Amino acid sequence: MKVIDVYSRYYEAEGIFNDRARLAAAVKLTATSEEGQIAYEYSVSFFPHDDPEDFAVSYDACFIKEIFKKKGRRTKKRDAEFMDALQVNIHELAESNGGRVFWDRPLTEARLG
């Protein structure tokens, strides 16, 4: 199985999960390729971020939405299509679970894979 983070970035965020305030979120678009199948998913994982150097992501507040799965392979066109819809989908995923991502307040540079 080959897992590629097409996009990954940390943002300021807010939410309370398991009675703990979360002040940041790791946002990802991931592609997984296995035996001629390709799958894409969005994920947002809220974590405490108690100080500016704290990027210890806790996965007890991680929410995932699979958006594509079929025979084939990863393509730049498909990557671009899912990147265009990233903010809307992550917003819906976060909001439906009681969280919020502040898109105008990134904590790191974007990593593209």
PDB file of N, CA, C and O in Angstrom, residues 1-8 28-35 37-43 64 74 79 112-113:
ATOM      1  N   MET A   1       0.842  -1.171   0.000  1.00  0.00           N
ATOM      2  CA  MET A   1       0.000   0.000   0.000  1.00  0.00           C
ATOM      3  C   MET A   1       0.894   1.243   0.000  1.00  0.00           C
ATOM      4  O   MET A   1       1.840   1.342   0.751  1.00  0.00           O
ATOM      5  N   LYS A   2       0.568   2.177  -0.859  1.00  0.00           N
ATOM      6  CA  LYS A   2       1.308   3.430  -0.946  1.00  0.00           C
ATOM      7  C   LYS A   2       0.385   4.571  -0.513  1.00  0.00           C
ATOM      8  O   LYS A   2      -0.681   4.765  -1.092  1.00  0.00           O
ATOM      9  N   VAL A   3       0.811   5.293   0.522  1.00  0.00           N
ATOM     10  CA  VAL A   3       0.025   6.412   1.048  1.00  0.00           C
ATOM     11  C   VAL A   3       0.797   7.702   0.807  1.00  0.00           C
ATOM     12  O   VAL A   3       1.964   7.813   1.190  1.00  0.00           O
ATOM     13  N   ILE A   4       0.134   8.663   0.162  1.00  0.00           N
ATOM     14  CA  ILE A   4       0.770   9.938  -0.164  1.00  0.00           C
ATOM     15  C   ILE A   4      -0.092  11.075   0.344  1.00  0.00           C
ATOM     16  O   ILE A   4      -1.290  11.140   0.032  1.00  0.00           O
ATOM     17  N   ASP A   5       0.508  11.958   1.134  1.00  0.00           N
ATOM     18  CA  ASP A   5      -0.185  13.178   1.525  1.00  0.00           C
ATOM     19  C   ASP A   5      -0.079  14.152   0.360  1.00  0.00           C
ATOM     20  O   ASP A   5       0.975  14.754   0.139  1.00  0.00           O
ATOM     21  N   VAL A   6      -1.145  14.286  -0.405  1.00  0.00           N
ATOM     22  CA  VAL A   6      -1.185  15.202  -1.527  1.00  0.00           C
ATOM     23  C   VAL A   6      -1.029  16.629  -1.007  1.00  0.00           C
ATOM     24  O   VAL A   6      -0.357  17.464  -1.601  1.00  0.00           O
ATOM     25  N   TYR A   7      -1.645  16.895   0.152  1.00  0.00           N
ATOM     26  CA  TYR A   7      -1.599  18.217   0.796  1.00  0.00           C
ATOM     27  C   TYR A   7      -1.629  18.005   2.295  1.00  0.00           C
ATOM     28  O   TYR A   7      -2.383  17.170   2.802  1.00  0.00           O
ATOM     29  N   SER A   8      -0.820  18.772   3.003  1.00  0.00           N
ATOM     30  CA  SER A   8      -0.807  18.722   4.457  1.00  0.00           C
ATOM     31  C   SER A   8      -0.402  20.092   4.987  1.00  0.00           C
ATOM     32  O   SER A   8       0.574  20.684   4.499  1.00  0.00           O
ATOM     33  N   LYS A  28      -5.437  17.465   5.870  1.00  0.00           N
ATOM     34  CA  LYS A  28      -4.766  16.661   4.848  1.00  0.00           C
ATOM     35  C   LYS A  28      -5.714  16.230   3.744  1.00  0.00           C
ATOM     36  O   LYS A  28      -6.902  16.008   3.973  1.00  0.00           O
ATOM     37  N   LEU A  29      -5.134  16.089   2.562  1.00  0.00           N
ATOM     38  CA  LEU A  29      -5.738  15.366   1.450  1.00  0.00           C
ATOM     39  C   LEU A  29      -4.775  14.224   1.175  1.00  0.00           C
ATOM     40  O   LEU A  29      -3.596  14.454   0.887  1.00  0.00           O
ATOM     41  N   THR A  30      -5.254  13.000   1.301  1.00  0.00           N
ATOM     42  CA  THR A  30      -4.396  11.825   1.192  1.00  0.00           C
ATOM     43  C   THR A  30      -4.865  10.920   0.063  1.00  0.00           C
ATOM     44  O   THR A  30      -6.064  10.706  -0.104  1.00  0.00           O
ATOM     45  N   ALA A  31      -3.909  10.398  -0.689  1.00  0.00           N
ATOM     46  CA  ALA A  31      -4.181   9.409  -1.734  1.00  0.00           C
ATOM     47  C   ALA A  31      -3.565   8.085  -1.307  1.00  0.00           C
ATOM     48  O   ALA A  31      -2.422   8.041  -0.855  1.00  0.00           O
ATOM     49  N   THR A  32      -4.333   7.017  -1.441  1.00  0.00           N
ATOM     50  CA  THR A  32      -3.853   5.684  -1.113  1.00  0.00           C
ATOM     51  C   THR A  32      -4.008   4.788  -2.334  1.00  0.00           C
ATOM     52  O   THR A  32      -5.095   4.694  -2.894  1.00  0.00           O
ATOM     53  N   SER A  33      -2.916   4.157  -2.713  1.00  0.00           N
ATOM     54  CA  SER A  33      -2.908   3.292  -3.890  1.00  0.00           C
ATOM     55  C   SER A  33      -2.562   1.877  -3.451  1.00  0.00           C
ATOM     56  O   SER A  33      -1.589   1.657  -2.735  1.00  0.00           O
ATOM     57  N   GLU A  34      -3.406   0.917  -3.902  1.00  0.00           N
ATOM     58  CA  GLU A  34      -3.148  -0.472  -3.551  1.00  0.00           C
ATOM     59  C   GLU A  34      -3.803  -1.397  -4.569  1.00  0.00           C
ATOM     60  O   GLU A  34      -5.000  -1.278  -4.845  1.00  0.00           O
ATOM     61  N   GLU A  35      -3.014  -2.275  -5.154  1.00  0.00           N
ATOM     62  CA  GLU A  35      -3.495  -3.305  -6.076  1.00  0.00           C
ATOM     63  C   GLU A  35      -4.406  -2.755  -7.170  1.00  0.00           C
ATOM     64  O   GLU A  35      -5.487  -3.280  -7.428  1.00  0.00           O
ATOM     65  N   GLN A  37      -6.093   0.003  -7.226  1.00  0.00           N
ATOM     66  CA  GLN A  37      -7.161   0.864  -6.720  1.00  0.00           C
ATOM     67  C   GLN A  37      -6.546   2.164  -6.210  1.00  0.00           C
ATOM     68  O   GLN A  37      -5.458   2.161  -5.650  1.00  0.00           O
ATOM     69  N   ILE A  38      -7.275   3.261  -6.386  1.00  0.00           N
ATOM     70  CA  ILE A  38      -6.848   4.546  -5.835  1.00  0.00           C
ATOM     71  C   ILE A  38      -7.987   5.086  -4.978  1.00  0.00           C
ATOM     72  O   ILE A  38      -9.155   4.973  -5.360  1.00  0.00           O
ATOM     73  N   ALA A  39      -7.642   5.616  -3.836  1.00  0.00           N
ATOM     74  CA  ALA A  39      -8.639   6.212  -2.946  1.00  0.00           C
ATOM     75  C   ALA A  39      -8.103   7.553  -2.461  1.00  0.00           C
ATOM     76  O   ALA A  39      -6.898   7.720  -2.258  1.00  0.00           O
ATOM     77  N   TYR A  40      -8.999   8.500  -2.297  1.00  0.00           N
ATOM     78  CA  TYR A  40      -8.656   9.814  -1.760  1.00  0.00           C
ATOM     79  C   TYR A  40      -9.523  10.069  -0.542  1.00  0.00           C
ATOM     80  O   TYR A  40     -10.694   9.663  -0.507  1.00  0.00           O
ATOM     81  N   GLU A  41      -8.940  10.776   0.429  1.00  0.00           N
ATOM     82  CA  GLU A  41      -9.717  11.166   1.599  1.00  0.00           C
ATOM     83  C   GLU A  41      -9.241  12.496   2.137  1.00  0.00           C
ATOM     84  O   GLU A  41      -8.071  12.863   1.994  1.00  0.00           O
ATOM     85  N   TYR A  42     -10.188  13.227   2.712  1.00  0.00           N
ATOM     86  CA  TYR A  42      -9.890  14.438   3.454  1.00  0.00           C
ATOM     87  C   TYR A  42      -9.831  14.054   4.918  1.00  0.00           C
ATOM     88  O   TYR A  42     -10.595  13.193   5.366  1.00  0.00           O
ATOM     89  N   SER A  43      -8.959  14.718   5.672  1.00  0.00           N
ATOM     90  CA  SER A  43      -8.952  14.501   7.116  1.00  0.00           C
ATOM     91  C   SER A  43      -8.595  15.792   7.831  1.00  0.00           C
ATOM     92  O   SER A  43      -7.860  16.639   7.319  1.00  0.00           O
ATOM     93  N   ILE A  64     -12.408  11.860   9.251  1.00  0.00           N
ATOM     94  CA  ILE A  64     -11.989  11.483   7.903  1.00  0.00           C
ATOM     95  C   ILE A  64     -13.214  11.313   7.007  1.00  0.00           C
ATOM     96  O   ILE A  64     -14.240  10.775   7.430  1.00  0.00           O
ATOM     97  N   ARG A  74      -3.366   7.537  -9.448  1.00  0.00           N
ATOM     98  CA  ARG A  74      -3.357   8.951  -9.097  1.00  0.00           C
ATOM     99  C   ARG A  74      -3.043   9.783 -10.335  1.00  0.00           C
ATOM    100  O   ARG A  74      -2.167   9.427 -11.124  1.00  0.00           O
ATOM    101  N   ASP A  79      -5.938  15.215  -8.508  1.00  0.00           N
ATOM    102  CA  ASP A  79      -5.376  15.939  -7.356  1.00  0.00           C
ATOM    103  C   ASP A  79      -5.885  17.378  -7.328  1.00  0.00           C
ATOM    104  O   ASP A  79      -6.328  17.876  -6.292  1.00  0.00           O
ATOM    105  N   LEU A 112       3.265  19.594  -0.074  1.00  0.00           N
ATOM    106  CA  LEU A 112       2.608  18.946  -1.199  1.00  0.00           C
ATOM    107  C   LEU A 112       3.382  17.682  -1.580  1.00  0.00           C
ATOM    108  O   LEU A 112       4.605  17.712  -1.630  1.00  0.00           O
ATOM    109  N   GLY A 113       2.633  16.600  -1.828  1.00  0.00           N
ATOM    110  CA  GLY A 113       3.304  15.346  -2.134  1.00  0.00           C
ATOM    111  C   GLY A 113       2.985  14.784  -3.474  1.00  0.00           C
ATOM    112  O   GLY A 113       2.149  15.088  -4.203  1.00  0.00           O
TER     113      GLY A 113
END
